[in-house]
């Protein structure tokens, strides 16, 4: 799977660094999904952000600072790594 690059419309300051893009690397592995509920429990935004942060090697503190335009794009990219998984806001059947 090719990396997916999200150029941030609203860069994030993280320490002395300005984060201007997120590079999502695949494929999705077990280490990315650790701690995510399975079975009848739906993934919530927190879980998708956690997986997204792991895919782009960013800490939760960076993912938490994404502004809405960048946030929803990051969530959509992350959902694309979940084969047959739920989309944002969808309950599993």
XYZ file of C-alpha atoms in Angstrom:
93
model
C 0.000 0.000 0.000
C 1.322 3.411 -0.956
C 1.697 6.031 1.786
C -1.081 8.615 1.933
C 0.055 12.186 2.586
C -2.223 14.764 4.150
C -0.917 18.323 3.743
C -2.373 20.142 6.736
C -4.342 23.303 6.055
C -3.688 24.240 9.675
C -0.158 23.191 10.737
C 0.311 22.040 14.302
C 3.024 23.266 16.626
C 4.599 20.388 18.526
C 7.502 21.446 20.717
C 9.961 23.237 18.449
C 8.517 21.573 15.352
C 5.763 22.693 13.011
C 3.923 19.676 11.641
C 2.726 20.534 8.142
C 1.780 17.085 6.895
C 0.834 13.640 8.093
C 2.192 10.617 6.238
C 0.030 7.535 6.748
C 2.019 4.352 6.187
C 0.440 0.995 5.582
C -0.364 -1.757 5.650
C -2.494 -1.846 8.772
C -1.003 -4.212 11.357
C -1.984 -5.580 14.724
C 0.212 -3.020 16.483
C -1.941 -0.253 15.008
C -5.146 -1.834 16.308
C -3.968 -2.634 19.840
C -6.575 -1.451 22.355
C -9.374 -1.014 19.803
C -12.596 -2.814 20.805
C -13.839 -5.687 18.681
C -17.110 -7.566 18.378
C -20.308 -5.659 19.069
C -18.463 -2.508 20.094
C -18.282 0.189 17.453
C -15.090 2.105 16.849
C -15.526 5.695 17.935
C -13.644 8.765 16.791
C -11.123 8.316 19.603
C -10.232 4.844 18.310
C -9.935 5.975 14.696
C -7.713 8.902 15.757
C -5.582 6.523 17.802
C -5.130 4.182 14.820
C -4.485 7.157 12.518
C -1.818 8.507 14.847
C -0.146 5.127 14.897
C -0.279 4.874 11.094
C 1.417 8.267 10.709
C 3.700 7.869 13.741
C 2.272 10.860 15.594
C 1.451 10.999 19.299
C -2.116 11.489 20.551
C -1.238 15.090 21.475
C -0.690 15.925 17.787
C -3.827 14.138 16.597
C -5.875 15.936 19.275
C -4.861 19.312 17.846
C -6.104 18.693 14.288
C -8.569 21.373 13.228
C -11.844 20.248 11.682
C -10.807 20.432 8.005
C -7.697 18.369 8.658
C -9.378 16.168 11.262
C -12.075 14.833 8.962
C -9.581 14.261 6.157
C -7.328 12.318 8.568
C -10.315 10.256 9.740
C -11.267 9.454 6.131
C -7.703 8.396 5.278
C -7.506 6.222 8.381
C -10.861 4.597 7.592
C -9.458 3.689 4.173
C -6.888 1.479 5.904
C -9.657 -0.502 7.635
C -10.673 -3.178 5.104
C -14.411 -3.650 5.224
C -14.497 -1.789 8.502
C -17.005 0.806 9.605
C -16.947 4.278 8.212
C -17.092 7.266 10.494
C -20.365 7.326 12.434
C -21.541 3.943 11.137
C -22.455 1.175 13.566
C -21.217 -2.295 12.583
C -23.916 -4.736 11.505
